[in-house]
Amino acid sequence: MRKLTFLFILTLLAFSFATSQAQQVYYILAVKGKIYNQTTKKYLKPRTKISTSDKVIFKDKNAVAILYSRGKGRIKLKLKNKAAASESAIFVKKTLFAQKQGAISRSGVINSLTEFQAHFNKARNGYLILGNKLELKINPEVFAKLGKGQPYIRYKYKGQEINKSLKYKDGTLTIDRDELFKIDGEDIQEELATDLIISYYVYDKKSSIYLAEPETEKHLAFKPVFVAPETLKEEGFVAMGQYLKEEKLSDDDVAQEMAVNLVSLGTPNPSNVRKWYQKNIK
């Protein structure tokens, strides 16, 4: 009898575990269009929750809900087959699309030219910058070994080559959007600036150092991606920051969690994400 009871308990526990695994709960960050939850009899809206076992109806075939869980990350809920009837009820778990994840490693101080190169090469397809400034901690020895000089960014704009010096003070290199995309005091069309590189001009030599590969005279490419505040809101990142704050995570943990999910917009830097979070999420 005891053996049967023990087997029954084991079976019950296994069933409960399987059920809990099958029913993942997500926090809704943002909703575009109308999606009706047939299970709860309510339309999806931000700052509520939804289970993968729920059934939903897409009232708008282009509707999208952005969901999030700390275990699964940021996921989009949308129709896989837009040609299908939008009034059909579909299980949530069958309409989820995982988003890419990844970020620049948690940033400390850059202590060598090799680390400097690796930092920017990680984001060669687009260095995501939240807000208008990127601040990088760089050991003064990195530039001192190159000689007394000036770090700068060069880009092409309407057939001209534009050089913009970068502020480096107290071990911090600052890339300021407002200064970067301004010529003779006038703002320029950011999207027309191409072929951006980061370089370093040595005063004594009156020449620049090729920071990517000095021996092959290859410049270090830089592709900044400045994101508009409204985009961060539409893509659910403001709501994600608010949710993680309510979960009482530390600022560092929030920054890292958000950074690995921001990769759909570009390659983020956790230190930059942390500054944005502290300034914008109250």
Short mmCIF file of C-alpha atoms in Angstrom, two decimals:
data_model
loop_
_atom_site.label_atom_id
_atom_site.label_comp_id
_atom_site.label_asym_id
_atom_site.label_seq_id
_atom_site.Cartn_x
_atom_site.Cartn_y
_atom_site.Cartn_z
CA MET A 1 0.00 0.00 0.00
CA ARG A 2 2.82 2.38 0.91
CA LYS A 3 4.54 1.58 -2.37
CA LEU A 4 1.39 2.43 -4.34
CA THR A 5 0.96 5.67 -2.39
CA PHE A 6 4.59 6.63 -3.04
CA LEU A 7 4.21 5.92 -6.79
CA PHE A 8 0.99 7.97 -6.86
CA ILE A 9 2.76 10.96 -5.25
CA LEU A 10 5.65 10.70 -7.69
CA THR A 11 3.23 10.63 -10.63
CA LEU A 12 1.36 13.65 -9.25
CA LEU A 13 4.57 15.61 -8.78
CA ALA A 14 5.76 14.75 -12.29
CA PHE A 15 2.42 15.87 -13.73
CA SER A 16 2.52 19.13 -11.77
CA PHE A 17 6.08 19.83 -12.94
CA ALA A 18 5.20 19.11 -16.57
CA THR A 19 2.15 21.36 -16.33
CA SER A 20 4.16 24.22 -14.81
CA GLN A 21 6.81 23.85 -17.52
CA ALA A 22 4.17 23.90 -20.27
CA GLN A 23 2.45 27.00 -18.92
CA GLN A 24 4.97 29.83 -19.09
CA VAL A 25 3.67 33.20 -17.90
CA TYR A 26 4.80 36.38 -19.66
CA TYR A 27 4.58 40.04 -18.76
CA ILE A 28 3.10 42.18 -21.55
CA LEU A 29 5.36 45.14 -22.38
CA ALA A 30 3.57 46.65 -25.38
CA VAL A 31 0.70 45.94 -27.77
CA LYS A 32 0.24 47.19 -31.34
CA GLY A 33 -3.20 46.54 -32.80
CA LYS A 34 -5.95 44.48 -31.20
CA ILE A 35 -5.40 41.01 -29.76
CA TYR A 36 -8.21 39.38 -27.78
CA ASN A 37 -7.49 36.84 -25.05
CA GLN A 38 -10.33 34.34 -25.39
CA THR A 39 -9.30 32.61 -22.18
CA THR A 40 -9.57 35.71 -19.95
CA LYS A 41 -12.20 37.45 -22.13
CA LYS A 42 -10.08 40.62 -22.25
CA TYR A 43 -8.01 42.47 -24.83
CA LEU A 44 -4.27 42.36 -24.28
CA LYS A 45 -2.82 45.50 -22.75
CA PRO A 46 0.58 46.52 -21.33
CA ARG A 47 1.54 45.83 -17.71
CA THR A 48 -0.62 42.70 -17.50
CA LYS A 49 0.28 39.01 -17.82
CA ILE A 50 -0.53 36.20 -20.23
CA SER A 51 0.03 32.44 -20.16
CA THR A 52 1.26 30.30 -23.04
CA SER A 53 -1.79 28.10 -22.46
CA ASP A 54 -4.16 31.00 -23.17
CA LYS A 55 -5.94 31.24 -26.52
CA VAL A 56 -5.85 34.54 -28.40
CA ILE A 57 -7.65 36.00 -31.41
CA PHE A 58 -5.86 38.50 -33.65
CA LYS A 59 -8.52 41.10 -34.49
CA ASP A 60 -5.88 42.77 -36.63
CA LYS A 61 -3.69 40.37 -38.65
CA ASN A 62 -0.71 42.75 -38.24
CA ALA A 63 -1.17 43.07 -34.48
CA VAL A 64 1.88 42.39 -32.31
CA ALA A 65 2.33 42.06 -28.56
CA ILE A 66 5.78 42.26 -27.00
CA LEU A 67 6.15 39.88 -24.06
CA TYR A 68 8.89 39.33 -21.53
CA SER A 69 10.01 36.87 -18.89
CA ARG A 70 13.35 36.77 -17.10
CA GLY A 71 13.83 33.17 -18.13
CA LYS A 72 12.96 33.54 -21.82
CA GLY A 73 13.77 37.19 -22.48
CA ARG A 74 11.87 39.43 -24.88
CA ILE A 75 9.46 37.65 -27.24
CA LYS A 76 6.97 38.81 -29.86
CA LEU A 77 3.45 37.45 -30.10
CA LYS A 78 2.19 37.66 -33.70
CA LEU A 79 0.48 35.66 -36.43
CA LYS A 80 2.73 33.19 -38.20
CA ASN A 81 0.42 33.02 -41.18
CA LYS A 82 -1.15 36.41 -41.85
CA ALA A 83 -3.22 34.92 -44.65
CA ALA A 84 -5.07 32.80 -42.10
CA ALA A 85 -8.37 33.98 -40.67
CA SER A 86 -7.62 36.49 -37.92
CA GLU A 87 -10.79 35.54 -36.01
CA SER A 88 -9.46 32.02 -35.26
CA ALA A 89 -8.42 31.35 -31.65
CA ILE A 90 -4.78 30.28 -31.38
CA PHE A 91 -2.73 29.09 -28.43
CA VAL A 92 -0.24 31.75 -27.34
CA LYS A 93 2.64 29.23 -27.38
CA LYS A 94 2.13 28.74 -31.14
CA THR A 95 2.52 32.44 -31.98
CA LEU A 96 5.72 33.30 -30.11
CA PHE A 97 8.86 34.52 -31.89
CA ALA A 98 12.04 34.64 -29.81
CA GLN A 99 14.23 37.72 -30.24
CA LYS A 100 18.01 37.61 -30.65
CA GLN A 101 19.98 38.22 -27.49
CA GLY A 102 23.52 39.43 -26.92
CA ALA A 103 25.49 42.46 -25.80
CA ILE A 104 28.94 43.86 -25.24
CA SER A 105 30.33 42.24 -22.10
CA ARG A 106 29.66 44.01 -18.82
CA SER A 107 31.96 46.97 -19.18
CA GLY A 108 34.76 47.96 -16.87
CA VAL A 109 37.87 49.93 -17.77
CA ILE A 110 39.48 49.37 -21.17
CA ASN A 111 43.14 48.72 -20.36
CA SER A 112 44.82 48.09 -23.71
CA LEU A 113 44.57 48.83 -27.41
CA THR A 114 43.58 45.19 -27.96
CA GLU A 115 40.64 45.61 -25.57
CA PHE A 116 39.73 48.88 -27.28
CA GLN A 117 39.66 47.13 -30.66
CA ALA A 118 37.66 44.18 -29.35
CA HIS A 119 35.13 46.51 -27.72
CA PHE A 120 34.22 48.22 -30.99
CA ASN A 121 34.60 45.13 -33.19
CA LYS A 122 31.93 43.42 -31.10
CA ALA A 123 29.50 46.09 -32.33
CA ARG A 124 30.65 46.44 -35.92
CA ASN A 125 27.07 45.95 -37.18
CA GLY A 126 25.77 48.79 -35.03
CA TYR A 127 26.80 50.17 -31.63
CA LEU A 128 23.57 50.89 -29.79
CA ILE A 129 23.62 54.09 -27.72
CA LEU A 130 20.72 55.04 -25.46
CA GLY A 131 20.46 58.77 -24.89
CA ASN A 132 22.74 61.26 -26.61
CA LYS A 133 26.06 60.30 -25.04
CA LEU A 134 28.34 57.30 -24.77
CA GLU A 135 30.97 57.40 -22.02
CA LEU A 136 33.76 54.81 -21.99
CA LYS A 137 36.28 54.32 -19.20
CA ILE A 138 39.72 54.01 -20.79
CA ASN A 139 42.99 53.64 -18.93
CA PRO A 140 45.15 56.74 -19.74
CA GLU A 141 48.03 54.38 -20.56
CA VAL A 142 46.17 53.17 -23.66
CA PHE A 143 46.48 56.55 -25.39
CA ALA A 144 49.76 57.48 -23.68
CA LYS A 145 51.49 54.53 -25.37
CA LEU A 146 50.38 55.87 -28.74
CA GLY A 147 51.91 59.29 -28.04
CA LYS A 148 50.48 62.62 -27.04
CA GLY A 149 47.52 63.25 -29.28
CA GLN A 150 43.79 63.41 -29.83
CA PRO A 151 41.15 60.68 -30.38
CA TYR A 152 38.66 61.60 -33.08
CA ILE A 153 35.91 60.31 -35.38
CA ARG A 154 35.97 60.80 -39.14
CA TYR A 155 33.03 60.39 -41.50
CA LYS A 156 31.93 61.32 -44.99
CA TYR A 157 29.11 63.80 -45.49
CA LYS A 158 27.92 64.96 -48.90
CA GLY A 159 31.30 64.33 -50.48
CA GLN A 160 33.32 65.88 -47.64
CA GLU A 161 35.49 64.24 -45.00
CA ILE A 162 34.57 65.50 -41.56
CA ASN A 163 36.84 65.12 -38.51
CA LYS A 164 35.31 65.48 -35.05
CA SER A 165 37.60 65.45 -32.01
CA LEU A 166 36.40 63.44 -29.02
CA LYS A 167 36.53 64.60 -25.44
CA TYR A 168 38.85 62.54 -23.26
CA LYS A 169 39.13 63.66 -19.65
CA ASP A 170 39.81 61.90 -16.34
CA GLY A 171 39.99 58.51 -18.04
CA THR A 172 36.63 58.90 -19.80
CA LEU A 173 36.12 59.06 -23.57
CA THR A 174 32.86 60.79 -24.52
CA ILE A 175 31.01 60.45 -27.81
CA ASP A 176 28.34 63.16 -27.87
CA ARG A 177 25.66 62.87 -30.54
CA ASP A 178 24.94 66.61 -30.54
CA GLU A 179 28.60 67.42 -31.22
CA LEU A 180 29.24 64.52 -33.58
CA PHE A 181 26.56 65.41 -36.11
CA LYS A 182 27.12 69.15 -36.27
CA ILE A 183 29.16 71.06 -38.87
CA ASP A 184 30.03 74.75 -38.46
CA GLY A 185 27.53 74.97 -35.62
CA GLU A 186 24.66 73.58 -37.69
CA ASP A 187 22.95 70.21 -37.18
CA ILE A 188 23.29 67.82 -40.12
CA GLN A 189 21.23 64.89 -41.38
CA GLU A 190 22.62 62.04 -39.31
CA GLU A 191 21.56 59.37 -41.79
CA LEU A 192 23.75 60.94 -44.50
CA ALA A 193 26.95 60.54 -42.45
CA THR A 194 28.74 57.42 -43.71
CA ASP A 195 31.96 55.44 -43.31
CA LEU A 196 32.54 56.41 -39.68
CA ILE A 197 35.88 55.45 -38.16
CA ILE A 198 37.58 56.06 -34.80
CA SER A 199 41.19 57.13 -34.98
CA TYR A 200 43.94 58.80 -32.96
CA TYR A 201 46.03 61.74 -34.14
CA VAL A 202 49.60 61.93 -32.77
CA TYR A 203 50.82 65.52 -32.52
CA ASP A 204 54.56 64.88 -32.92
CA LYS A 205 54.13 62.59 -35.91
CA LYS A 206 51.44 64.80 -37.45
CA SER A 207 49.64 61.66 -38.51
CA SER A 208 46.93 59.26 -37.37
CA ILE A 209 47.27 55.76 -36.01
CA TYR A 210 45.18 53.01 -37.57
CA LEU A 211 43.52 51.67 -34.46
CA ALA A 212 42.05 48.51 -36.02
CA GLU A 213 45.25 47.07 -37.49
CA PRO A 214 48.19 49.53 -37.40
CA GLU A 215 50.43 47.24 -39.46
CA THR A 216 47.92 47.01 -42.32
CA GLU A 217 46.74 50.61 -42.14
CA LYS A 218 43.15 49.68 -41.38
CA HIS A 219 40.92 52.10 -39.51
CA LEU A 220 38.58 51.01 -36.72
CA ALA A 221 35.02 51.18 -38.06
CA PHE A 222 32.31 52.69 -35.88
CA LYS A 223 28.58 52.54 -36.60
CA PRO A 224 26.64 54.32 -33.84
CA VAL A 225 22.92 53.62 -33.53
CA PHE A 226 21.19 56.33 -31.52
CA VAL A 227 17.65 55.25 -30.64
CA ALA A 228 14.76 57.70 -30.38
CA PRO A 229 12.87 57.67 -27.04
CA GLU A 230 9.60 56.83 -28.82
CA THR A 231 11.19 53.72 -30.36
CA LEU A 232 12.25 52.46 -26.93
CA LYS A 233 8.69 52.96 -25.73
CA GLU A 234 7.06 51.31 -28.76
CA GLU A 235 9.38 48.30 -28.53
CA GLY A 236 8.53 47.79 -24.86
CA PHE A 237 11.91 48.67 -23.35
CA VAL A 238 10.58 51.47 -21.14
CA ALA A 239 7.97 49.05 -19.76
CA MET A 240 10.68 46.40 -19.27
CA GLY A 241 12.74 48.85 -17.22
CA GLN A 242 9.70 49.69 -15.09
CA TYR A 243 8.89 46.01 -14.58
CA LEU A 244 12.45 45.13 -13.52
CA LYS A 245 12.50 48.10 -11.16
CA GLU A 246 9.32 46.80 -9.53
CA GLU A 247 11.03 43.42 -9.19
CA LYS A 248 13.66 45.24 -7.08
CA LEU A 249 16.66 44.15 -9.12
CA SER A 250 19.90 46.07 -8.66
CA ASP A 251 20.75 48.70 -11.28
CA ASP A 252 23.58 46.54 -12.60
CA ASP A 253 21.33 43.49 -12.97
CA VAL A 254 18.63 45.55 -14.70
CA ALA A 255 21.19 46.98 -17.12
CA GLN A 256 22.56 43.54 -17.97
CA GLU A 257 19.08 42.03 -18.38
CA MET A 258 17.94 44.87 -20.64
CA ALA A 259 21.19 44.88 -22.61
CA VAL A 260 20.90 41.25 -23.69
CA ASN A 261 17.38 41.98 -24.98
CA LEU A 262 18.17 45.28 -26.75
CA VAL A 263 20.21 43.52 -29.43
CA SER A 264 17.27 43.70 -31.86
CA LEU A 265 18.13 47.40 -32.20
CA GLY A 266 21.94 47.11 -32.20
CA THR A 267 24.75 45.91 -29.94
CA PRO A 268 24.24 47.55 -26.53
CA ASN A 269 26.74 48.51 -23.86
CA PRO A 270 25.49 47.63 -20.33
CA SER A 271 27.16 50.73 -18.82
CA ASN A 272 25.31 52.97 -21.27
CA VAL A 273 22.05 51.10 -20.60
CA ARG A 274 22.57 51.57 -16.85
CA LYS A 275 22.96 55.34 -17.23
CA TRP A 276 19.83 55.51 -19.40
CA TYR A 277 17.88 53.41 -16.88
CA GLN A 278 18.92 55.54 -13.90
CA LYS A 279 17.97 58.72 -15.73
CA ASN A 280 14.68 57.66 -17.36
CA ILE A 281 13.03 54.97 -15.23
CA LYS A 282 11.62 56.47 -12.07
#
